[in-house]
Amino acid sequence: MSALAAAPAILEAKGLSVRFGGLFALNALDLTVRRGEVLGLIGPNGSGKTTFFNVTSGIYPAAAGTIVLDGRDITREPAHALAGLGLARTFQRSRLCLPLSVFDNIALGAQERLPQGVIDNLLRRRTLTRTVAALAEEARDLARLFNPDLAQRLDEPAVALGMIDRRRVEICRALIGRPKILLLDEPSAGMTHDETNQLIDEILDVQRSRGDLTVIIVEHEMGLIERITDRCVVLNYGRKICEGHFREVAADPTVREAYLGHS
Amino acid sequence: MLMRHRSTQDEVPRDALPMAAGVRARRTSDFAVFAAVVAACAGAVAFLVHAEDQRLVLSTLVACGIAWFAAARFRVIAAVERGAAGHPWPTRLVLVAACLGILVVLREDNFGLLMLATVLIYATVCLGLTIQLGYAGLSNFCAAAFLGCGGYTAAALGQAEGIAIPDLAGILLGGAVAVAIGSLLVLPLLRTRGHYAALTTLAFGVMFNVFLDANEMLGGPQGLKLAPITLFGWDFSNDLSLFGMTFSFYANYVLLCLALTAAALALVGLLDRSWIGIRLDAVRLDEVAAQVFGLRIARWKILAFTLGNVLAGMAGAIYAKMTGFIAPNNFTLGDSLMMVSIVILGGIGNRWGVLPAALIVVLLPEKLQFIQEYRLLLFAVLVILVLVLSPSGLLPRRTRTLVAGRQA
Ligand SMILES: Nc1ncnc2c1ncn2[C@@H]1O[C@H](COP(=O)(O)OP(=O)(O)OP(=O)(O)O)[C@@H](O)[C@H]1O
Ligand SMILES: [Mg+2]
């Protein structure tokens, strides 16, 4: 904990606001995440958690405020530039390309390392075969961290996988780009309690094996949040209402009133 | 580079074990099945193109349909795909032999050869549509307009007095003009999606037609005449003498169209099994996720649109030269819809599917004269029938399996 408190900030939002018409989905949010930290982002439905992920990953524009990623202002960066700057995420509703193979889905996360040019892609077939082999190796290793069985199924269409494996593939897709920071939006959505616990353990293993990977996780399962986060930020109506270790946050009367009381 | 195949559960990593003898035997027998099916298809094509009796044509078609669904049902098609995928070079050889076989059989049948070339023209345009619609998910309901761009480019070049541009350059220029005119549509295509994008292209196709009708320099509704192609000094209006046989001059065009279609097939295949293919699929399936993982959506959409239009434009230039005459009503909305229906009928995103689909859609109205007026009705019924029986088309697209590679 103390070591983390001293670590440099990897992601810093200042006065960040997002508007939808008259609604402030995020309202002057200040949020700092330190390198290597696991931060829990919690709050009732509609409090702006997903909106924070969407504005950070460039899907929504910010109405005010700034976001700095690893010392670089990314507030106005287009979404496609952010992967290259070390940001990766998953989605609340699983967003895999279902008809594509597991491998294709995972490889999509490695854009920075894939040839972009038409000539490179169409005519340098040998290089292409080599990149496929290298990435397949990497994808297999990643998948194996989660589920050895999944590592054998890289050529199957993603639609053939169960929910938990789809979530795993989504996380593999995010990790293969070697991000500095990983945003997980309700990784447990649509899974059973046991599956959720299993997945979270796996995520934690991965995080530990990559010492400086920073994770922000949105979850409604408080047991999980307590178990894996170093620190929590609580949102309500787009505002930060509390921040600190889960035990402190859970004891806070405002938080109990807004969120935990009735969950 | 050939067909994708379904991965099977019992697959072992390719490098883990030497290929089992049984597996090799299965691949060889798959290839034999492939060769037999190609031979049968070539026979059916030659017969259908040549036959005159409408009842004979109709019963052959029905027989082909039954054979097709039986083949799908009993996994013959899967075996054909495996056989082709396992032996890329022999596969190409068999395909070339089949094409030459058809050509030899039909060598004196002017009308048959013309139809064959037309099928190939349509197939090429539809391969472009496969890139646009099948891969990148771009609606294009004005493919006939891009075909027209190529055609009118070739015609305009022929009209120009004093400048002689070689026909090969004219064909390439046809592709370039289609891209240039298509670039007018890029902005609307990037800004609209789904039905709105479809409507944009539809409107563009209609505009193109109205423009041609009104433009006196391009012949107005009467259209323009074109001289036959001369390629490397060879005048395409001459009959061909090869291997002691005489081929009608249309064989020249069939061969040229074959070359273009083969190039388009190769392009689409290379594209599909490349990182660009995966990117285009991602753009079609989920723009948001694609963007978040670093894809510049606009770039890939423009690339897909451009490649598709090049193919349509080049095909258009050859088509115009071949028929010797073009008019606005060669490039109508109905033709554009016909092209989209070929792609859907063949199996969206499966490049081999456009061949049988183009054959059916082009051949049927010509062969069955009594339904001439009901052309579009027939397409509709046929498309519905095929899609009811096989919802993803005649040759459904397979999952791309890059890890196992072509083999397995
Ligand atoms: N694209 C959008 N257009 C309009 N309003 C939106 C949009 N996205 C989010 N909102 C609104 O912004 C507010 C915050 O939504 P957000 O999805 O961020 O909540 P959340 O904290 O993720 O909730 P949940 O726990 O249900 O996922 C909600 O009131 C929501 O209706
Ligand atoms: Mg949410």
XYZ file of C-alpha atoms and ligand atoms in Angstrom:
703
model
C 0.000 0.000 0.000
C 2.607 2.519 1.018
C 4.726 1.574 -1.938
C 1.707 2.155 -4.149
C 0.972 5.525 -2.641
C 4.449 6.621 -3.675
C 4.190 5.216 -7.194
C 3.788 7.741 -10.022
C 0.308 8.429 -11.359
C -0.447 6.513 -14.545
C -3.892 7.934 -15.192
C -5.111 11.240 -13.925
C -8.508 12.845 -14.539
C -9.032 16.458 -13.481
C -12.410 18.183 -13.431
C -13.665 15.657 -15.944
C -17.252 16.121 -17.092
C -19.358 14.316 -19.671
C -22.772 15.603 -20.701
C -25.687 14.007 -22.424
C -28.020 16.887 -23.126
C -28.865 18.269 -19.728
C -27.532 15.268 -17.851
C -24.048 15.274 -16.380
C -23.063 11.623 -16.573
C -19.721 12.685 -15.075
C -19.457 15.867 -13.096
C -16.075 17.464 -12.343
C -14.469 14.153 -11.510
C -10.940 14.102 -10.094
C -9.384 10.703 -10.112
C -5.805 9.479 -9.867
C -4.592 5.953 -10.439
C -1.056 4.940 -9.556
C 1.124 2.561 -11.496
C 0.563 -1.054 -10.495
C -2.581 -0.297 -8.546
C -5.878 -2.180 -8.683
C -8.564 0.457 -8.340
C -12.199 -0.406 -7.799
C -14.714 1.969 -9.377
C -18.075 1.433 -7.736
C -21.426 3.118 -7.457
C -25.109 2.568 -8.130
C -26.535 1.973 -11.612
C -26.228 5.001 -13.822
C -23.626 6.666 -11.620
C -21.193 7.115 -14.512
C -18.739 4.241 -14.186
C -19.056 3.049 -17.759
C -19.129 6.658 -18.903
C -15.739 7.165 -17.261
C -14.355 4.222 -19.224
C -15.926 5.478 -22.420
C -14.533 8.982 -22.118
C -11.114 7.661 -21.143
C -11.010 5.333 -24.120
C -12.075 8.117 -26.465
C -15.584 6.901 -27.302
C -17.312 9.880 -25.689
C -15.941 13.427 -25.822
C -15.259 15.229 -22.563
C -17.344 18.361 -21.953
C -14.737 19.726 -19.549
C -11.587 18.661 -17.783
C -8.520 16.717 -18.790
C -7.321 13.140 -18.780
C -3.609 12.460 -18.607
C -2.251 9.011 -19.382
C 1.329 8.397 -18.312
C 2.211 12.063 -18.547
C 0.443 12.709 -21.832
C -2.788 14.626 -22.258
C -5.186 12.265 -24.020
C -8.395 14.263 -23.565
C -8.748 14.892 -27.289
C -7.009 11.823 -28.628
C -9.229 9.787 -30.964
C -10.174 6.328 -29.702
C -7.909 4.500 -32.119
C -4.803 6.307 -30.880
C -5.226 5.192 -27.289
C -4.432 1.519 -27.708
C -0.991 2.542 -28.908
C -0.538 4.684 -25.812
C -1.068 1.720 -23.522
C -4.764 1.741 -22.747
C -6.903 -1.379 -23.102
C -10.394 -2.225 -21.929
C -13.217 -4.683 -21.870
C -16.906 -3.867 -22.209
C -19.833 -4.253 -19.887
C -21.708 -6.156 -22.575
C -19.217 -8.559 -24.104
C -18.073 -7.171 -27.440
C -16.315 -9.948 -29.253
C -16.553 -10.400 -32.995
C -18.539 -13.596 -32.600
C -18.213 -15.096 -36.086
C -14.437 -14.663 -36.021
C -12.104 -17.224 -34.522
C -10.820 -16.865 -30.988
C -7.406 -16.158 -32.426
C -8.655 -13.388 -34.731
C -10.379 -11.780 -31.777
C -7.302 -11.867 -29.593
C -4.983 -10.762 -32.393
C -7.123 -7.675 -32.896
C -5.676 -6.381 -29.643
C -2.135 -6.448 -31.006
C -2.643 -3.785 -33.697
C 0.594 -1.983 -32.929
C 2.608 -5.003 -33.927
C 0.675 -5.957 -37.044
C 1.687 -4.789 -40.510
C -0.535 -1.901 -41.641
C 0.440 -1.492 -45.288
C -1.482 -3.113 -48.110
C 1.660 -4.406 -49.802
C 3.000 -5.815 -46.545
C -0.254 -7.605 -45.945
C -0.913 -8.894 -49.419
C 2.499 -9.686 -50.793
C 4.892 -10.295 -47.922
C 3.270 -13.610 -47.121
C 6.287 -15.039 -45.369
C 6.440 -12.211 -42.863
C 2.723 -12.613 -42.439
C 3.056 -16.298 -41.613
C 5.722 -15.408 -39.102
C 3.604 -12.785 -37.359
C 0.730 -15.270 -37.226
C 2.961 -17.907 -35.648
C 4.398 -15.472 -33.116
C 1.020 -14.077 -32.158
C -0.545 -17.529 -31.992
C 2.163 -18.514 -29.546
C 1.479 -15.444 -27.454
C -2.289 -15.880 -27.633
C -1.928 -19.498 -26.583
C 0.228 -18.521 -23.611
C -2.244 -15.872 -22.558
C -5.241 -18.149 -22.964
C -3.437 -20.809 -20.974
C -3.126 -18.446 -18.027
C -6.900 -18.520 -17.882
C -7.872 -21.919 -19.153
C -5.628 -24.535 -20.801
C -8.629 -25.775 -22.719
C -9.143 -22.356 -24.267
C -5.579 -22.404 -25.582
C -6.536 -25.392 -27.726
C -9.544 -23.650 -29.213
C -7.925 -20.680 -30.955
C -9.328 -21.624 -34.352
C -12.896 -22.022 -33.187
C -15.369 -19.205 -33.733
C -15.885 -17.131 -30.619
C -19.588 -17.828 -30.825
C -18.875 -21.429 -29.823
C -17.543 -20.344 -26.426
C -19.453 -20.095 -23.172
C -19.834 -16.804 -21.356
C -16.841 -17.178 -19.065
C -14.548 -18.114 -21.940
C -15.796 -15.139 -23.925
C -14.884 -12.875 -21.035
C -11.487 -14.501 -20.888
C -10.967 -13.956 -24.587
C -11.924 -10.313 -24.152
C -9.322 -9.943 -21.452
C -6.725 -11.759 -23.545
C -7.496 -9.363 -26.401
C -6.876 -6.471 -24.044
C -3.686 -7.962 -22.612
C -1.973 -9.000 -25.827
C -1.353 -5.349 -26.639
C 0.742 -5.173 -23.440
C -1.197 -2.236 -22.022
C -0.038 -0.083 -19.150
C -3.557 0.210 -17.882
C -6.494 -2.141 -18.192
C -10.097 -1.049 -17.702
C -12.431 -3.902 -16.772
C -16.126 -3.092 -16.968
C -18.092 -5.614 -14.901
C -16.148 -8.687 -15.933
C -18.594 -10.785 -13.926
C -21.696 -9.681 -15.839
C -23.635 -12.681 -17.093
C -21.684 -15.272 -15.117
C -22.428 -17.430 -12.110
C -20.935 -16.692 -8.708
C -18.352 -19.482 -8.969
C -17.361 -18.519 -12.466
C -16.940 -14.937 -11.345
C -14.649 -15.894 -8.482
C -12.610 -18.081 -10.767
C -12.246 -15.351 -13.368
C -11.270 -12.760 -10.804
C -8.578 -15.044 -9.385
C -7.249 -15.496 -12.875
C -7.230 -11.762 -13.496
C -5.399 -11.215 -10.243
C -2.808 -13.831 -11.184
C -2.228 -12.102 -14.465
C -1.948 -8.730 -12.795
C 0.600 -10.044 -10.309
C 2.641 -11.701 -13.029
C 2.844 -8.340 -14.811
C 4.077 -6.275 -11.934
C 3.361 -2.805 -13.314
C -0.019 -3.432 -14.923
C -2.593 -1.029 -13.546
C -6.204 -2.173 -13.391
C -9.416 -0.231 -12.916
C -12.297 -2.560 -12.279
C -15.996 -1.772 -12.199
C -17.999 -4.349 -10.251
C -21.200 -4.732 -8.330
C -19.934 -7.785 -6.417
C -18.606 -6.201 -3.246
C -16.903 -9.379 -2.050
C -14.756 -9.274 -5.146
C -14.001 -5.611 -4.826
C -12.922 -6.122 -1.246
C -10.738 -9.055 -2.171
C -8.834 -7.623 -5.094
C -8.710 -3.830 -4.954
C -6.016 -1.710 -3.352
C -8.300 1.292 -3.294
C -11.843 2.249 -4.273
C -13.532 5.292 -5.740
C -17.280 5.600 -5.273
C -19.363 7.497 -7.820
C -22.893 8.769 -7.477
C -24.698 10.859 -10.104
C -21.392 11.384 -11.867
C -19.630 12.754 -8.799
C -16.982 11.158 -6.652
C -18.497 10.779 -3.204
C -15.796 8.815 -1.467
C -12.352 7.350 -1.980
C -10.067 5.054 -0.006
C -9.502 1.461 1.005
C -12.609 -0.662 0.598
C -13.071 -0.992 4.382
C -13.002 2.774 4.849
C -15.297 3.338 1.918
C -17.737 0.687 3.070
C -17.927 2.316 6.488
C -18.627 5.756 5.070
C -22.211 6.869 5.788
C -22.656 8.690 2.457
C -21.653 5.562 0.572
C -23.911 3.376 2.692
C -26.780 5.687 1.950
C -26.131 6.056 -1.786
C -25.097 2.557 -2.661
C -24.239 -0.148 -0.202
C -27.215 0.351 2.050
C -29.637 -1.068 -0.405
C -27.486 -3.624 -2.162
C -5.003 -19.405 -50.035
C -8.042 -21.356 -50.960
C -11.004 -22.151 -48.844
C -11.368 -21.878 -45.166
C -12.598 -24.868 -43.389
C -14.282 -25.635 -40.175
C -11.836 -26.645 -37.505
C -12.604 -29.981 -35.968
C -12.513 -30.830 -32.312
C -10.008 -33.621 -32.738
C -7.438 -31.416 -34.371
C -3.918 -31.607 -32.985
C -1.433 -28.761 -33.311
C 0.186 -29.195 -36.670
C 3.742 -29.052 -35.432
C 3.133 -31.420 -32.558
C 2.955 -34.647 -34.501
C 4.080 -35.836 -37.888
C 1.095 -36.080 -40.167
C -0.648 -39.368 -39.583
C -0.965 -41.647 -42.589
C -4.746 -41.694 -42.189
C -4.936 -37.936 -42.318
C -2.869 -37.855 -45.467
C -5.060 -40.467 -47.095
C -8.148 -38.463 -46.182
C -6.645 -35.350 -47.729
C -5.867 -37.175 -50.941
C -9.383 -38.562 -51.148
C -10.762 -35.093 -50.391
C -8.767 -33.789 -53.307
C -10.154 -36.509 -55.552
C -13.642 -35.459 -54.488
C -12.725 -31.863 -55.255
C -11.491 -32.720 -58.745
C -14.571 -34.821 -59.461
C -16.931 -32.084 -58.306
C -15.119 -29.455 -60.378
C -15.341 -31.719 -63.439
C -19.048 -32.268 -62.832
C -19.643 -28.546 -62.379
C -17.698 -27.744 -65.556
C -19.803 -30.268 -67.435
C -23.005 -28.804 -66.053
C -21.908 -25.258 -66.904
C -20.972 -26.153 -70.470
C -24.233 -28.018 -70.922
C -26.389 -25.282 -69.427
C -24.744 -22.550 -71.444
C -25.070 -24.505 -74.665
C -28.522 -26.059 -74.276
C -31.367 -24.360 -76.105
C -34.423 -26.369 -75.143
C -35.995 -24.549 -72.224
C -37.429 -27.672 -70.648
C -34.017 -29.319 -70.767
C -32.433 -26.256 -69.165
C -35.050 -26.139 -66.465
C -34.760 -29.815 -65.592
C -30.955 -29.602 -65.558
C -31.195 -26.633 -63.230
C -33.512 -28.475 -60.897
C -31.197 -31.485 -60.957
C -28.235 -29.211 -60.171
C -30.158 -27.677 -57.299
C -30.969 -31.064 -55.827
C -27.370 -32.205 -56.286
C -26.174 -29.028 -54.584
C -28.295 -29.463 -51.517
C -27.449 -33.147 -51.325
C -23.775 -32.199 -51.509
C -24.213 -29.714 -48.696
C -26.243 -32.196 -46.666
C -23.754 -35.054 -46.992
C -20.734 -32.856 -46.402
C -19.415 -33.234 -49.916
C -18.945 -29.465 -50.065
C -16.914 -29.584 -46.868
C -14.744 -32.326 -48.370
C -14.321 -30.261 -51.539
C -13.203 -27.284 -49.476
C -10.766 -29.398 -47.489
C -9.418 -30.999 -50.645
C -8.866 -27.624 -52.276
C -7.336 -26.079 -49.169
C -4.912 -28.967 -48.720
C -3.474 -28.770 -52.234
C -3.347 -25.161 -53.411
C -1.353 -25.657 -56.602
C -3.064 -28.804 -57.884
C -6.331 -27.020 -57.115
C -5.429 -24.116 -59.363
C -4.388 -26.543 -62.051
C -7.733 -28.364 -61.895
C -9.618 -25.069 -62.041
C -7.649 -23.867 -65.078
C -8.202 -27.224 -66.777
C -11.943 -27.004 -66.081
C -12.117 -23.511 -67.575
C -10.218 -24.586 -70.667
C -12.450 -27.625 -70.968
C -15.561 -25.443 -70.958
C -13.957 -23.156 -73.496
C -13.146 -26.034 -75.831
C -16.680 -27.401 -75.649
C -18.223 -24.006 -76.333
C -15.615 -22.836 -78.818
C -18.038 -22.180 -81.656
C -20.992 -21.013 -79.600
C -20.863 -17.216 -79.893
C -23.781 -16.556 -77.650
C -22.624 -19.079 -75.055
C -19.171 -17.534 -74.876
C -20.628 -14.044 -74.595
C -22.765 -15.222 -71.700
C -19.822 -16.878 -70.034
C -17.809 -13.673 -70.280
C -20.747 -11.729 -68.870
C -20.956 -14.135 -65.932
C -17.278 -13.511 -65.264
C -17.767 -9.730 -65.478
C -20.544 -9.943 -62.907
C -18.507 -12.291 -60.745
C -15.641 -9.788 -60.740
C -17.897 -6.924 -59.707
C -19.354 -9.155 -57.006
C -15.882 -9.985 -55.739
C -15.441 -6.248 -55.303
C -18.761 -6.196 -53.487
C -17.528 -9.053 -51.326
C -14.719 -6.810 -50.113
C -17.098 -3.910 -49.540
C -20.226 -5.594 -48.264
C -18.968 -8.986 -47.160
C -15.824 -7.873 -45.370
C -16.090 -4.203 -44.443
C -19.884 -4.178 -44.172
C -20.252 -1.187 -46.501
C -23.578 -0.978 -48.271
C -23.146 -0.545 -51.972
C -26.339 -0.493 -53.959
C -24.759 1.263 -56.908
C -22.219 -1.293 -58.101
C -23.667 -1.021 -61.610
C -22.781 2.673 -61.586
C -19.137 1.809 -60.970
C -19.323 -0.773 -63.717
C -20.694 2.063 -65.841
C -17.829 4.354 -64.869
C -15.422 1.847 -66.352
C -17.578 1.279 -69.415
C -18.030 4.949 -70.190
C -14.335 5.581 -69.619
C -13.492 3.020 -72.272
C -16.141 4.477 -74.586
C -14.998 8.052 -74.060
C -11.399 7.087 -74.753
C -12.534 5.547 -78.036
C -14.406 8.740 -78.973
C -11.434 10.977 -78.388
C -9.900 11.819 -81.740
C -6.177 11.936 -82.132
C -5.134 10.312 -78.872
C -4.600 6.595 -78.943
C -4.523 5.071 -75.503
C -3.716 1.361 -75.458
C -6.680 -0.749 -74.380
C -4.835 -2.196 -71.396
C -4.304 1.331 -70.101
C -7.952 2.031 -70.878
C -9.043 -0.867 -68.696
C -6.844 0.306 -65.834
C -8.117 3.827 -66.342
C -11.649 2.490 -66.090
C -10.790 1.227 -62.611
C -9.219 4.566 -61.709
C -12.258 6.544 -62.872
C -14.575 4.292 -60.866
C -12.453 5.005 -57.793
C -12.403 8.734 -58.506
C -16.156 8.939 -58.947
C -16.637 6.633 -55.981
C -14.659 9.039 -53.847
C -17.665 11.370 -54.062
C -19.445 8.787 -51.964
C -16.725 8.289 -49.377
C -17.812 11.061 -47.067
C -21.476 10.046 -46.966
C -20.420 6.416 -46.516
C -18.223 7.262 -43.554
C -20.928 9.341 -41.943
C -23.894 7.047 -42.433
C -24.571 3.494 -41.419
C -27.016 0.709 -42.170
C -30.165 1.757 -43.989
C -28.972 5.325 -44.349
C -25.784 4.266 -46.073
C -27.791 1.948 -48.302
C -30.073 4.803 -49.265
C -27.110 7.069 -50.043
C -25.657 4.604 -52.508
C -29.084 3.904 -53.976
C -29.598 7.595 -54.618
C -26.148 7.853 -56.116
C -26.904 5.045 -58.542
C -30.058 6.795 -59.700
C -28.194 10.094 -60.050
C -25.541 8.407 -62.144
C -28.190 7.116 -64.499
C -29.960 10.439 -64.807
C -26.627 12.096 -65.488
C -25.822 9.655 -68.299
C -29.259 10.089 -69.800
C -28.901 13.840 -69.901
C -25.292 14.057 -71.008
C -25.071 14.555 -74.771
C -21.317 14.080 -74.858
C -21.747 10.577 -73.485
C -24.399 9.782 -76.027
C -27.440 10.431 -73.870
C -30.019 7.638 -73.805
C -28.689 6.345 -77.163
C -25.347 5.455 -75.630
C -21.982 5.031 -77.301
C -20.327 2.564 -79.631
C -16.970 0.996 -78.889
C -14.299 -0.682 -80.985
C -13.144 -4.171 -79.986
C -10.136 -4.624 -77.719
C -6.637 -4.845 -79.112
C -4.190 -6.207 -76.588
C -0.474 -6.441 -77.319
C -1.184 -6.195 -81.022
C -3.836 -8.937 -80.955
C -7.208 -7.800 -82.267
C -9.992 -9.410 -80.234
C -12.347 -9.504 -83.224
C -10.243 -12.287 -84.749
C -11.074 -15.911 -84.214
C -8.534 -17.798 -82.173
C -6.712 -20.824 -83.524
C -5.260 -23.014 -80.825
C -4.259 -26.681 -80.769
C -5.705 -27.141 -84.236
C -9.118 -25.883 -83.111
C -10.868 -22.680 -84.047
C -12.410 -20.631 -81.251
C -14.969 -17.917 -81.894
C -13.547 -14.428 -81.267
C -15.575 -14.209 -78.064
C -13.128 -16.718 -76.588
C -10.645 -13.816 -76.467
C -12.961 -11.984 -74.126
C -13.669 -15.058 -72.052
C -9.949 -15.538 -71.533
C -9.432 -11.889 -70.612
C -12.370 -11.980 -68.220
C -11.057 -15.210 -66.741
C -7.748 -13.508 -66.071
C -9.499 -10.583 -64.397
C -11.747 -12.821 -62.297
C -8.783 -14.969 -61.283
C -6.857 -11.866 -60.255
C -9.866 -10.653 -58.275
C -10.244 -14.038 -56.594
C -6.570 -13.992 -55.676
C -6.826 -10.449 -54.345
C -9.873 -11.235 -52.221
C -8.254 -14.430 -50.952
C -5.011 -12.719 -50.016
C -6.948 -9.929 -48.374
C -9.061 -12.340 -46.388
C -6.108 -14.244 -45.007
C -4.199 -11.169 -43.970
C -4.400 -8.780 -41.043
C -6.399 -6.473 -43.278
C -9.045 -9.164 -43.626
C -9.369 -9.436 -39.859
C -9.520 -5.672 -39.551
C -12.247 -5.353 -42.167
C -14.249 -8.045 -40.381
C -13.827 -6.193 -37.104
C -14.960 -2.935 -38.700
C -18.072 -4.693 -39.971
C -18.856 -6.547 -36.771
C -18.122 -3.964 -34.096
C -16.842 -0.504 -34.939
C -16.569 0.559 -31.322
C -14.443 -2.388 -30.255
C -12.377 -2.067 -33.422
C -11.703 1.588 -32.689
C -10.758 0.925 -29.090
C -8.195 -1.598 -30.240
C -6.522 0.897 -32.492
C -8.229 0.571 -35.869
C -8.707 3.663 -37.960
C -12.199 2.847 -39.158
C -12.191 5.421 -41.963
C -8.949 4.116 -43.394
C -10.137 0.533 -43.693
C -13.533 1.512 -45.054
C -11.934 3.673 -47.725
C -9.519 0.902 -48.636
C -12.333 -1.639 -48.997
C -14.466 0.768 -50.999
C -11.566 1.624 -53.297
C -10.532 -1.954 -53.970
C -14.115 -2.940 -54.749
C -14.568 -0.037 -57.146
C -11.319 -0.745 -58.979
C -12.606 -4.208 -59.772
C -15.993 -2.888 -60.894
C -14.415 -0.202 -63.088
C -12.002 -2.576 -64.799
C -14.765 -5.097 -65.376
C -16.901 -2.301 -66.824
C -14.271 -1.287 -69.351
C -13.924 -4.856 -70.617
C -17.692 -5.340 -70.648
C -18.240 -2.233 -72.767
C -15.520 -3.218 -75.226
C -16.933 -6.687 -75.487
C -20.542 -5.734 -76.183
C -19.395 -2.935 -78.492
C -22.146 -0.648 -77.318
C -23.244 0.807 -73.993
C -26.183 2.899 -72.904
C -27.454 4.141 -69.539
C -29.909 1.264 -69.279
C -27.005 -1.197 -69.016
C -26.220 0.227 -65.585
C -29.509 0.594 -63.792
C -30.590 0.191 -60.201
C -31.938 -3.224 -61.142
C -28.441 -4.306 -62.187
C -27.002 -3.062 -58.908
C -29.594 -5.021 -56.973
C -28.821 -8.051 -59.078
C -25.171 -7.790 -58.043
C -26.022 -7.537 -54.372
C -28.308 -10.540 -54.741
C -25.460 -12.506 -56.326
C -23.311 -11.814 -53.273
C -26.084 -12.838 -50.901
C -27.036 -15.862 -52.952
C -23.443 -17.073 -53.117
C -22.907 -16.642 -49.394
C -21.817 -13.233 -48.134
C -18.062 -13.131 -47.725
C -17.351 -16.419 -49.491
C -15.495 -15.495 -52.641
C -16.197 -18.804 -54.391
C -19.904 -18.404 -53.877
C -20.147 -15.543 -56.378
C -19.259 -17.904 -59.239
C -22.287 -20.218 -59.105
C -24.501 -17.322 -58.022
C -23.426 -15.108 -60.932
C -23.921 -18.010 -63.293
C -27.475 -18.581 -62.093
C -28.449 -14.937 -62.049
C -27.006 -14.109 -65.480
C -27.843 -17.354 -67.250
C -31.387 -17.939 -66.096
C -33.119 -14.980 -67.707
C -31.240 -15.559 -70.964
C -32.026 -19.242 -71.104
C -35.599 -19.167 -69.961
C -36.929 -16.628 -72.403
C -40.492 -17.028 -71.221
C -39.617 -15.529 -67.858
C -37.747 -12.609 -69.366
C -40.287 -10.094 -68.091
C -40.283 -11.717 -64.701
C -36.522 -11.519 -64.252
C -36.522 -9.649 -60.983
C -39.389 -11.762 -59.709
C -37.365 -14.864 -60.444
C -34.334 -13.507 -58.590
C -36.477 -12.684 -55.638
C -38.036 -16.147 -55.567
C -34.681 -17.810 -56.064
C -32.922 -15.737 -53.420
C -35.728 -16.423 -50.973
C -35.724 -20.132 -51.789
C -31.984 -20.526 -51.369
C -31.944 -18.481 -48.199
C -34.793 -20.480 -46.717
C -33.036 -23.745 -47.486
C -29.534 -22.516 -46.695
C -29.739 -19.255 -44.763
C -26.128 -18.253 -45.363
C -26.149 -18.780 -49.115
C -24.934 -21.478 -51.469
C -21.432 -21.524 -50.027
C -21.539 -20.182 -46.487
C -18.442 -18.382 -45.324
C -16.217 -20.411 -43.016
C -14.427 -19.221 -39.935
C -10.936 -18.043 -40.789
C -8.443 -20.431 -39.215
C -5.055 -18.796 -39.293
C -3.482 -20.823 -36.504
C -3.899 -24.177 -38.212
C -2.949 -22.553 -41.491
C -4.235 -23.770 -44.800
C -3.675 -27.413 -44.057
C -5.330 -29.676 -41.507
N -24.813 7.357 -24.915
C -25.560 7.897 -23.927
N -26.554 8.767 -24.229
C -27.326 9.306 -23.262
N -27.170 9.049 -21.969
C -26.212 8.194 -21.589
C -25.366 7.563 -22.553
N -24.502 6.751 -21.910
C -24.807 6.867 -20.603
N -25.820 7.726 -20.412
C -26.381 8.114 -19.131
O -25.327 8.475 -18.287
C -25.543 8.021 -16.978
C -24.383 7.184 -16.525
O -24.418 5.959 -17.234
P -23.291 4.844 -17.092
O -23.554 3.836 -18.154
O -21.986 5.482 -17.065
O -23.641 4.223 -15.670
P -22.927 3.027 -14.911
O -22.388 3.590 -13.660
O -22.010 2.309 -15.789
O -24.188 2.116 -14.570
P -24.325 0.515 -14.520
O -23.881 0.086 -13.197
O -25.792 0.297 -14.722
O -23.519 -0.023 -15.632
C -26.872 7.263 -16.992
O -27.882 8.130 -16.527
C -27.068 6.941 -18.430
O -28.433 6.896 -18.756
Mg -21.884 0.440 -16.591
